[in-house]
Short mmCIF file of C-alpha atoms in Angstrom, two decimals:
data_model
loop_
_atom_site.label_atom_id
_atom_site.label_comp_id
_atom_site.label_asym_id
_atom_site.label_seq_id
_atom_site.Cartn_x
_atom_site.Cartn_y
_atom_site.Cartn_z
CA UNK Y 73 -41.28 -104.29 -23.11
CA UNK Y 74 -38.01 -105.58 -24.86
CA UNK Y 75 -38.27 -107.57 -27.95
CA UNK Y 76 -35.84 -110.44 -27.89
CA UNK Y 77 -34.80 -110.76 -23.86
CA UNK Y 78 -31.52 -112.77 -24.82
CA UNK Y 79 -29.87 -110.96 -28.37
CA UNK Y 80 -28.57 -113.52 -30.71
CA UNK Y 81 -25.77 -113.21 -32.12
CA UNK Y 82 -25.12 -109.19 -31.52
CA UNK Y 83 -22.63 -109.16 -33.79
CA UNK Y 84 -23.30 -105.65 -35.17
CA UNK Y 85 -22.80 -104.29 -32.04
CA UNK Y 86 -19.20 -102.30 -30.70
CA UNK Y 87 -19.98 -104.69 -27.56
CA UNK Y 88 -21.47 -107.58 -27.11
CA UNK Y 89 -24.24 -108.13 -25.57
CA UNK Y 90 -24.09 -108.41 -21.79
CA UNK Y 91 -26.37 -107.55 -19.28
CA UNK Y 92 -23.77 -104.53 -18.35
CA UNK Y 93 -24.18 -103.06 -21.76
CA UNK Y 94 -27.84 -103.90 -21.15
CA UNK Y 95 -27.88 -101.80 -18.25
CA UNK Y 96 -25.76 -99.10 -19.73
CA UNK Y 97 -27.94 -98.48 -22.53
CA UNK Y 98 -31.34 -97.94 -20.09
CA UNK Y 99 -28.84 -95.94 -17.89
CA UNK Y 100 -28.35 -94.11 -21.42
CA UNK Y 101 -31.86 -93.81 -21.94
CA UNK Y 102 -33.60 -92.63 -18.56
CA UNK Y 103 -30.64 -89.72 -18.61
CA UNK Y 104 -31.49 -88.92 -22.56
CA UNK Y 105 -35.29 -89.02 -21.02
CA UNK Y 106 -34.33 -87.16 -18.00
CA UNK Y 107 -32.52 -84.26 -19.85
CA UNK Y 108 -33.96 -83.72 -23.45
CA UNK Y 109 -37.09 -85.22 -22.67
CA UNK Y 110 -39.41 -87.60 -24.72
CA UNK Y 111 -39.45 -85.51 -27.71
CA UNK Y 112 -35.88 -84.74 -28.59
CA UNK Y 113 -34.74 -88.61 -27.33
CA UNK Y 114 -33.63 -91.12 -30.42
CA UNK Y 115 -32.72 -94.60 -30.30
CA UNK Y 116 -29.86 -93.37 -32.35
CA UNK Y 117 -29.19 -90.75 -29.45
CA UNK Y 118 -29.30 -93.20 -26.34
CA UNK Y 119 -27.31 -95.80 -28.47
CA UNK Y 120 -24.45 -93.04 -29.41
CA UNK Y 121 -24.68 -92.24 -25.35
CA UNK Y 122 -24.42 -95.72 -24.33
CA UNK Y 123 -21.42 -96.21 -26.70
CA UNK Y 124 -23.21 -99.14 -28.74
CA UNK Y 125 -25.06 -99.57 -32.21
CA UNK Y 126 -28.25 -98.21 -32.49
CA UNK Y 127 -29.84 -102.13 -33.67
CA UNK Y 128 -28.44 -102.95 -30.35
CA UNK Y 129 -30.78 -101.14 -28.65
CA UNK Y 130 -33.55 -101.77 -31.11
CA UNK Y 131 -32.38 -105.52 -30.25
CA UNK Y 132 -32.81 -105.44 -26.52
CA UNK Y 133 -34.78 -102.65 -25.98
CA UNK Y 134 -37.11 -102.17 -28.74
CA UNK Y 135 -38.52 -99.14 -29.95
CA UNK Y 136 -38.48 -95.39 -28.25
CA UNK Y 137 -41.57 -95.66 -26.86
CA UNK Y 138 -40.57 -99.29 -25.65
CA UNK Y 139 -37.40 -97.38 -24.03
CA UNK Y 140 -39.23 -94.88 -22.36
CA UNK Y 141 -41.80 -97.69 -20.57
CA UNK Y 142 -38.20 -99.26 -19.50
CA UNK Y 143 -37.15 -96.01 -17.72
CA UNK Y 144 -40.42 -95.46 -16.00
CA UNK Y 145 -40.69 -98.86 -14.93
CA UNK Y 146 -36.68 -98.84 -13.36
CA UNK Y 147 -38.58 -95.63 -12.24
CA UNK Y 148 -42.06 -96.57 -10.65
CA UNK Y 149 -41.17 -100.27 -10.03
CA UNK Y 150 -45.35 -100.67 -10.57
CA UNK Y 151 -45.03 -104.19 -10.49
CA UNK Y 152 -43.60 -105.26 -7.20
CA UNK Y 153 -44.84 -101.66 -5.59
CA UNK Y 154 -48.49 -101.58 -6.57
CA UNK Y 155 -49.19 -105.00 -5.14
CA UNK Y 156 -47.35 -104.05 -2.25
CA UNK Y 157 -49.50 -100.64 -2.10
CA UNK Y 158 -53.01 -102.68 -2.24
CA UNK Y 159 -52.08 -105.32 0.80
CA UNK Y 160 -52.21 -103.88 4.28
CA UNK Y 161 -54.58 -101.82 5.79
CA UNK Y 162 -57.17 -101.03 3.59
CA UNK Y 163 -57.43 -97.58 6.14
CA UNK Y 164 -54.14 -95.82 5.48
CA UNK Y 165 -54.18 -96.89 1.61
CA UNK Y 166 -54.15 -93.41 0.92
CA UNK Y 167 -50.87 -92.31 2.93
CA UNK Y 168 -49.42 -95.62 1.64
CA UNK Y 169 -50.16 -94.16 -2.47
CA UNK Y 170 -48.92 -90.54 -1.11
CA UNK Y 171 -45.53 -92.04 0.57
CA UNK Y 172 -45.21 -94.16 -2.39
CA UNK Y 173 -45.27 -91.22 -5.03
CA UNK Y 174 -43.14 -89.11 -3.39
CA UNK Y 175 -40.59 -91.78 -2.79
CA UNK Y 176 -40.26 -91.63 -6.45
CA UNK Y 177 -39.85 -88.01 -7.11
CA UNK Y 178 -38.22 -86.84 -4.23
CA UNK Y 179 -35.39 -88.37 -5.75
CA UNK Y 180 -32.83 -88.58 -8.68
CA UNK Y 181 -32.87 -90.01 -11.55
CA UNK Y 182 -36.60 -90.79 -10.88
CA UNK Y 183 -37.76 -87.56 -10.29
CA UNK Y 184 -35.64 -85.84 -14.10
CA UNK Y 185 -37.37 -89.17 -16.04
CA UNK Y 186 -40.76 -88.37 -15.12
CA UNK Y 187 -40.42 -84.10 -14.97
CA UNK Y 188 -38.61 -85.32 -19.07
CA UNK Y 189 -42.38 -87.10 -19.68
CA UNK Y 190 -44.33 -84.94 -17.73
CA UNK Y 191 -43.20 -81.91 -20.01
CA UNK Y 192 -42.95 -84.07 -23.43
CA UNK Y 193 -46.89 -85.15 -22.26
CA UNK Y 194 -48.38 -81.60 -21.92
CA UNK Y 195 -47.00 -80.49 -25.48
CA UNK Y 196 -47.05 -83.89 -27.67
CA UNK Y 197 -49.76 -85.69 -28.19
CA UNK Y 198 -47.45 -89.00 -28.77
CA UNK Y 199 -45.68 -88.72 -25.28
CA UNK Y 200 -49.17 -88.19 -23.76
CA UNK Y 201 -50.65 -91.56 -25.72
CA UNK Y 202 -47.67 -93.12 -24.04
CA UNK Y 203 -48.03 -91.60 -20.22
CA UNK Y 204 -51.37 -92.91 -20.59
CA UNK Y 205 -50.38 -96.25 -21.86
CA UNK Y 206 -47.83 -96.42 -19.65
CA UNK Y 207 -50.05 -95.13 -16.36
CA UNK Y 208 -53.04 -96.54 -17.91
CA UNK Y 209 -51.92 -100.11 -18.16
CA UNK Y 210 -49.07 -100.27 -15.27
CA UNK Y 211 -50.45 -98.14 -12.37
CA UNK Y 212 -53.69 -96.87 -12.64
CA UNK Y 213 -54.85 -100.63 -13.87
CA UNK Y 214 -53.45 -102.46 -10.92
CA UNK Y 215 -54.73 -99.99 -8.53
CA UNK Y 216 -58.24 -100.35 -10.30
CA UNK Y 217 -57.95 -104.16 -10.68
CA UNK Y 218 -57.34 -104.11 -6.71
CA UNK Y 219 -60.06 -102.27 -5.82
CA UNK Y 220 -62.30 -104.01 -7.71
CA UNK Y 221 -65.27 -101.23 -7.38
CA UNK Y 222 -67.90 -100.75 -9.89
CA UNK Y 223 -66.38 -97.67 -10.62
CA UNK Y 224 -62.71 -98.22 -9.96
CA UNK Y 225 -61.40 -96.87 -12.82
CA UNK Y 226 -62.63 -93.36 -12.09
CA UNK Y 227 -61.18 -93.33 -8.78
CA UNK Y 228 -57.95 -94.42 -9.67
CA UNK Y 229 -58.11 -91.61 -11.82
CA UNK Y 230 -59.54 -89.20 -9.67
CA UNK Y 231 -55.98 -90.08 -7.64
CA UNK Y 232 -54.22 -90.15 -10.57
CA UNK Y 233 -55.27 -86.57 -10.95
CA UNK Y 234 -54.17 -85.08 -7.31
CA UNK Y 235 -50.88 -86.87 -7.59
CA UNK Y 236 -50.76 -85.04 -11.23
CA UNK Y 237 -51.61 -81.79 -9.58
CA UNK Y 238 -49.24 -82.34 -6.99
CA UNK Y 239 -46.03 -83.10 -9.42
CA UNK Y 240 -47.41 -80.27 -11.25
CA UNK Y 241 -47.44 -77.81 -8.53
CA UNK Y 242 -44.57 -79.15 -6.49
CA UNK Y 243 -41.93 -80.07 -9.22
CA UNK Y 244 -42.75 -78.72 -12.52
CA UNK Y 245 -44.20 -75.05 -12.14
CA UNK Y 246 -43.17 -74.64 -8.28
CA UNK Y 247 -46.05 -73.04 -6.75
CA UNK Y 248 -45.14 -71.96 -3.13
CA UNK Y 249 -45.96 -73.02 -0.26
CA UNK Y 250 -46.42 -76.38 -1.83
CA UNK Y 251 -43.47 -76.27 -3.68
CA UNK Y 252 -41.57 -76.60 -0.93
CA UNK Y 253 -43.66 -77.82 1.83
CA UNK Y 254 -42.15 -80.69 4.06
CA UNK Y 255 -42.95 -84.39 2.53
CA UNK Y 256 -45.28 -85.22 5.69
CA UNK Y 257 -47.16 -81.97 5.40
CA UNK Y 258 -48.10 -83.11 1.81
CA UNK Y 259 -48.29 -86.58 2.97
CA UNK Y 260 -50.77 -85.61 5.73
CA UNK Y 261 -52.52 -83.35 3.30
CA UNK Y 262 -53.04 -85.52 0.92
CA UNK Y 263 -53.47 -88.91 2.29
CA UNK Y 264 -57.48 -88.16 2.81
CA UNK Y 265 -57.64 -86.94 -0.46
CA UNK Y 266 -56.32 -90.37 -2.18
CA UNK Y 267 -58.20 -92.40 0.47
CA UNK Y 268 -61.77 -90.82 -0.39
CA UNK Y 269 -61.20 -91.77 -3.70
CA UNK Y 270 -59.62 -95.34 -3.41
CA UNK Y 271 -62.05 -96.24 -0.70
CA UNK Y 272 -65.01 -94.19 0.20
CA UNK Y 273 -68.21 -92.49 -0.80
CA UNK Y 274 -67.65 -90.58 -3.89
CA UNK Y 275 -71.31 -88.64 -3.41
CA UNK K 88 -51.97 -54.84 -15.80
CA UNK K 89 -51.26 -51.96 -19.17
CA UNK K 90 -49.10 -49.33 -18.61
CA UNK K 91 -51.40 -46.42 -19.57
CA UNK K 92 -55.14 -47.07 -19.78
CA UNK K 93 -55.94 -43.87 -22.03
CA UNK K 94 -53.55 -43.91 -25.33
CA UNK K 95 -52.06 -40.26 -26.30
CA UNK K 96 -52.08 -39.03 -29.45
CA UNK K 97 -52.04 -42.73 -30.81
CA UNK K 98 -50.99 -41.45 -34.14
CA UNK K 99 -48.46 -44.30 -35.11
CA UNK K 100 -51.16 -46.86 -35.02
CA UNK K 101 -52.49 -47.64 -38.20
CA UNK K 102 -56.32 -47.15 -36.12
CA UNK K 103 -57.06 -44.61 -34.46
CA UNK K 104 -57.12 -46.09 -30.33
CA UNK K 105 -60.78 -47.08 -30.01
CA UNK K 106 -62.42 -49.16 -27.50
CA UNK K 107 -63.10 -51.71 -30.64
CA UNK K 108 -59.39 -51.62 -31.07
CA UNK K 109 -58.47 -51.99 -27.67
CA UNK K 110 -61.16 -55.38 -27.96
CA UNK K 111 -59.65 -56.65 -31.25
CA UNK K 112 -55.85 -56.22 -29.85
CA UNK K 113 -57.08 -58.18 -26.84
CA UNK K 114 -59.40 -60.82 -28.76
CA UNK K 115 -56.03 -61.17 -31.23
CA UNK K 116 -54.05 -61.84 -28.06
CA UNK K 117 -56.22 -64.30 -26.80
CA UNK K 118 -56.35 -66.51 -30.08
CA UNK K 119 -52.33 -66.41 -30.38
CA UNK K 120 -51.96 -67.97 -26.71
CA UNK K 121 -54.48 -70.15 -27.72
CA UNK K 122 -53.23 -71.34 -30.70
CA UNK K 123 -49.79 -70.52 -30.63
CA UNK K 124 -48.59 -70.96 -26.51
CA UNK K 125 -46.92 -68.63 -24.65
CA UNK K 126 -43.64 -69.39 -26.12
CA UNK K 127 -44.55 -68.74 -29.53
CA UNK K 128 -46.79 -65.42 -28.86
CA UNK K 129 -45.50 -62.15 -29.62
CA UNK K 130 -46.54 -58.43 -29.58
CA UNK K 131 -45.22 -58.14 -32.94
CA UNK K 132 -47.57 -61.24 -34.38
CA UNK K 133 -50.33 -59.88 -32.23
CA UNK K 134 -50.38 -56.80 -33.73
CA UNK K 135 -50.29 -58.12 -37.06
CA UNK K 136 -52.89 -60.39 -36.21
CA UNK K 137 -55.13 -57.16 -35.12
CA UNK K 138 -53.94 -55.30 -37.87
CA UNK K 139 -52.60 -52.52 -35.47
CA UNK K 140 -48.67 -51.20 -35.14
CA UNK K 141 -47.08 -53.19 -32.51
CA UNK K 142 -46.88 -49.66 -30.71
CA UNK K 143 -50.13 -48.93 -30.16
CA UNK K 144 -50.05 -53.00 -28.14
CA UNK K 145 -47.34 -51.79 -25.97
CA UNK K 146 -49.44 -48.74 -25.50
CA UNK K 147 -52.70 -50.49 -24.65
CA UNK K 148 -51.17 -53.48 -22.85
CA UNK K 149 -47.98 -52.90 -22.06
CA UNK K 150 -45.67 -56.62 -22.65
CA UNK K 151 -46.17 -59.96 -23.79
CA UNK K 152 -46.70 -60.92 -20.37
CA UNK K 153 -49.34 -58.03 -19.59
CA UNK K 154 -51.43 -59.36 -22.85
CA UNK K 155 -51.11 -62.44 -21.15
CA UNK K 156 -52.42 -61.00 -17.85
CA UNK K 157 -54.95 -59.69 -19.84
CA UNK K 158 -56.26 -62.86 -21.47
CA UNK K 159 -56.45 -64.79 -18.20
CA UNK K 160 -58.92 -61.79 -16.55
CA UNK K 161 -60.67 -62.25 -19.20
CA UNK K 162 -60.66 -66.09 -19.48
CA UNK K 163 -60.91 -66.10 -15.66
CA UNK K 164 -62.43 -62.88 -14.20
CA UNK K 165 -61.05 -63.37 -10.47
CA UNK K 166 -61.93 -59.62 -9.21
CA UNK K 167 -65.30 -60.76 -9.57
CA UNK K 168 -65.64 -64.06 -9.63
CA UNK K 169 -63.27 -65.28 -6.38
CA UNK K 170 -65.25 -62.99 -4.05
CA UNK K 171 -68.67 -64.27 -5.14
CA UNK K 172 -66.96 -67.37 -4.52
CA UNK K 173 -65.99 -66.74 -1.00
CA UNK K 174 -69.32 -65.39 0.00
CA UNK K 175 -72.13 -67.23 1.12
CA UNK K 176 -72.32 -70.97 2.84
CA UNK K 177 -69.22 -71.53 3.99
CA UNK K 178 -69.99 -75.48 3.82
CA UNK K 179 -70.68 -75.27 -0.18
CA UNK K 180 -67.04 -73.60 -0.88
CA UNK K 181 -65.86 -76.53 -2.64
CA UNK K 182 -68.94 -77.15 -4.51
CA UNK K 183 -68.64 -73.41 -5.66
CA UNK K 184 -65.20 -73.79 -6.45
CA UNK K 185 -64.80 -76.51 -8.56
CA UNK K 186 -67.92 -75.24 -10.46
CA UNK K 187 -66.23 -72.12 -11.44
CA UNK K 188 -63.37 -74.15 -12.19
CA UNK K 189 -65.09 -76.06 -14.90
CA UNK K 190 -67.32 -72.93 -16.40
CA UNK K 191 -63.82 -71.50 -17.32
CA UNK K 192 -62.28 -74.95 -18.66
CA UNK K 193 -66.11 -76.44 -20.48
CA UNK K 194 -65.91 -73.33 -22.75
CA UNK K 195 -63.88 -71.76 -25.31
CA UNK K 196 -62.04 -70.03 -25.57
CA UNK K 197 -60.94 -69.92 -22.48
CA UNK K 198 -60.01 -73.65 -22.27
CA UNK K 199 -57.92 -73.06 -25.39
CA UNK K 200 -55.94 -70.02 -23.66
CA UNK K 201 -55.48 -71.90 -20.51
CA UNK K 202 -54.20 -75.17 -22.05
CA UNK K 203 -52.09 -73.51 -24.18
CA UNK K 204 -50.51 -71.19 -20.68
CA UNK K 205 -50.27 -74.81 -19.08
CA UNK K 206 -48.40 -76.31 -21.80
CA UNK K 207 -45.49 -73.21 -21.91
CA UNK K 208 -45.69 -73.78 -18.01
CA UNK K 209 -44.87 -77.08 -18.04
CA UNK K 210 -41.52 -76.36 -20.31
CA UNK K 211 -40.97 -72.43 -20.45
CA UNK K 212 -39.59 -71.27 -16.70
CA UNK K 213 -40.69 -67.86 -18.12
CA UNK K 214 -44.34 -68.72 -18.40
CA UNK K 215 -44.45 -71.19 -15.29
CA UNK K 216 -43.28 -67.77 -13.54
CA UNK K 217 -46.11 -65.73 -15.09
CA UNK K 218 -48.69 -68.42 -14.54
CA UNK K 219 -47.28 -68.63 -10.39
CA UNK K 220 -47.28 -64.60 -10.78
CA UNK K 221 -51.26 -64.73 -11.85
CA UNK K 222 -52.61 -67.26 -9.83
CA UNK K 223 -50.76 -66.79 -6.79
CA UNK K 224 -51.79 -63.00 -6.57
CA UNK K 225 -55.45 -62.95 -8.69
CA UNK K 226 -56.71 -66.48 -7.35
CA UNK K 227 -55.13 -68.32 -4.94
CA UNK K 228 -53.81 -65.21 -3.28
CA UNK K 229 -58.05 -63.75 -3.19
CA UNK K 230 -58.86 -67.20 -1.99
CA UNK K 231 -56.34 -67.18 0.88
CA UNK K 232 -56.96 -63.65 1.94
CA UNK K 233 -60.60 -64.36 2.56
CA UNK K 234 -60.06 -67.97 3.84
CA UNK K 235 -58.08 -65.94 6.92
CA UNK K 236 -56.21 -68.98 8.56
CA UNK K 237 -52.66 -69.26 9.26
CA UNK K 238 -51.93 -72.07 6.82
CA UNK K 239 -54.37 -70.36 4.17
CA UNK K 240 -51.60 -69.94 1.20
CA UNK K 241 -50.27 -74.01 1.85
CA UNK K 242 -54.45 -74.59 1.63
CA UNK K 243 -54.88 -72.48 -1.32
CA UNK K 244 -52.18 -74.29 -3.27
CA UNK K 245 -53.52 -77.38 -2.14
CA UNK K 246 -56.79 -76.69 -3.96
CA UNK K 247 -54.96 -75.57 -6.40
CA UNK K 248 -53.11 -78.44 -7.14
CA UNK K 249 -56.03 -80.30 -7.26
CA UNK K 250 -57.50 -78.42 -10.16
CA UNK K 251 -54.44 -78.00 -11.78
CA UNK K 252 -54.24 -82.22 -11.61
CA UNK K 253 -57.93 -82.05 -12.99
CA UNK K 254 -56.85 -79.14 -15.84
CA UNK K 255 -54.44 -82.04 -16.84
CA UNK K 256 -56.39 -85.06 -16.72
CA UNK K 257 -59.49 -84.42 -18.02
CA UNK K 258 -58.25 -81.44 -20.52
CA UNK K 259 -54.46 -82.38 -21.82
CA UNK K 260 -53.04 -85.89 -21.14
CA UNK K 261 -57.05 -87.04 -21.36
CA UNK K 262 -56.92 -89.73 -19.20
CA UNK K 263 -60.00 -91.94 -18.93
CA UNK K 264 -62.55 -92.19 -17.87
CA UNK K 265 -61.99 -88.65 -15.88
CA UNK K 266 -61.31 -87.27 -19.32
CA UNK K 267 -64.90 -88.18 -20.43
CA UNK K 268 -66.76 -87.87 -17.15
CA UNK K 269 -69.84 -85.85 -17.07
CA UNK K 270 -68.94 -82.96 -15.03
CA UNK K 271 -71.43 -83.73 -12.35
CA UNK K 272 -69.66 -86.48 -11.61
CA UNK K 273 -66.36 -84.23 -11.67
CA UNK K 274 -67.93 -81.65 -9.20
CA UNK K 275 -69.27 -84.86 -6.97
CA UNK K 276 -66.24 -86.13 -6.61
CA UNK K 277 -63.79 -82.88 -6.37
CA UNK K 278 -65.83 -80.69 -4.31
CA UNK K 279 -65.39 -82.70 -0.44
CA UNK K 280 -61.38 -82.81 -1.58
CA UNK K 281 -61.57 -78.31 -1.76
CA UNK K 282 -63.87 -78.13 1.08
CA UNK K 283 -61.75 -79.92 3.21
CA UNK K 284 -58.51 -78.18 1.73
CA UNK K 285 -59.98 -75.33 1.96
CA UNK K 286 -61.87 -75.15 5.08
CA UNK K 287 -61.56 -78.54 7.49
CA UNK K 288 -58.71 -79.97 9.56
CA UNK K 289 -55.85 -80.75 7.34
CA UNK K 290 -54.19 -83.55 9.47
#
């Protein structure tokens, strides 16, 4: 994700380069990503946010696109909570992906950062390449890897697709009832769904 | 849907108010969403686009969001097509369902009107309103009347959220493989998830 972990000798900085200022320039980013969204975010913007050169976030941070995978993964955690996910009982997989996905955006920052990409990916064909990279590679992949089926990678996207729907529907254009059903309705409702699809006959 | 079905004394029109204009204002309506989005759609560029006075628009169809109206029954044709839907076995729902679903989505051009209406959704509140306004009364709101349970409208949405994951998927952030899946394979897969939304114990 980042270039160069440890910067050497971030001289062209306004500070140097600690793991604070680290921190405060993804802080920087996943609010840029959470209010403008992908498409009106700038490594320029974050850096003049976070109070620091913009080559010292091209330094630790890489490009936009590089920035963005940062703030999903502070985000999504994928991987300590997808390996997590896939061990257990291989039964209640499904309520254990539902629980996990709602974790994420019933809360804040989480839940701005990925409404920010959701949006940017539905009008921008360069956000979407990277929501698929980013899904692609991070989530969906370990979940496929996991399941090791002959046709894993359709189900993972077949779940990948309800758990769209459902950010869709419940966060982004706010259909009612779902909109503002109670997490273990939607947990209960959609547990099967994901669990089909991970784990049994697809017909 | 428009405010006055019969247009009097159309005289500031630059056509007289035929039936072929009425189709043209409507087929010039349904290439600007299309092409253009929600946000970017206007009476006044429709009715250049049709070659008619802006008036004679607002006379036909009323507002920007009636055209719209207008190019979803067309695209979608829910007074028809949602009770056919709802009639006949009850244990094939889903199946009929999902199929409908993709007939709209595998063609243009109502794919092209409907990805461009999700799009605006996802970052106009204006639109996202209109598009809840549409489906909630025209389809999910048929689907739940006839479905008759107490939890029908939390059901409806739930199907609804699964095809709006799918519309998004397969059609806009093209994730694969359920971007490039034949859509047997779609239906196979989708159609248990709507029947049991739709119809079986929810959990």
């Amino acid at each position: 994700m980042s270039k160069r972990l440890t910067p050497k000798g971030a001289r062209t900085g306004r500070r140097p380069g600690t793991s604070t200022t680290r921190a405060e320039i993804l802080e920087a980013a996943r609010t840029s990503f959470a209010e403008l969204g992908y498409d009106r975010t700038s490594v320029r913007g974050v850096a003049a946010k976070a109070g620091v050169d913009p080559a010292l976030v091209h330094r630790f941070y890489g490009s936009k696109d590089d920035l963005l995978a940062a703030a999903l993964t502070v985000a999504l955690n994928p991987g300590e909570r997808i390996p997590e996910l896939m061990e257990g009982d291989a039964s209640a997989l499904g309520e254990r992906v539902v629980r996990y996905f709602l974790s994420v955006w019933e809360q804040s920052p989480s839940r701005e950062v990925l409404i920010g990409m959701l949006r940017s990916a539905a009008t921008n064909e360069r956000a979407a390449a990277q929501l698929r990279r980013f899904f692609g590679r991070e989530v969906l992949g370990r979940i496929a890897a996991q399941l090791g089926h002959e046709d894993a990678e359709l189900r993972a996207t077949l779940a990948g697709s309800q758990l769209l729907g459902l950010a869709m529907a419940r966060y982004i254009i706010r259909f009612d009832p779902i909109a503002s059903a109670d997490p273990q309705a939607i947990v209960a409702a959609i547990a099967p769904t994901l669990q089909r699809y991970l784990t049994e006959e697809l017909g």
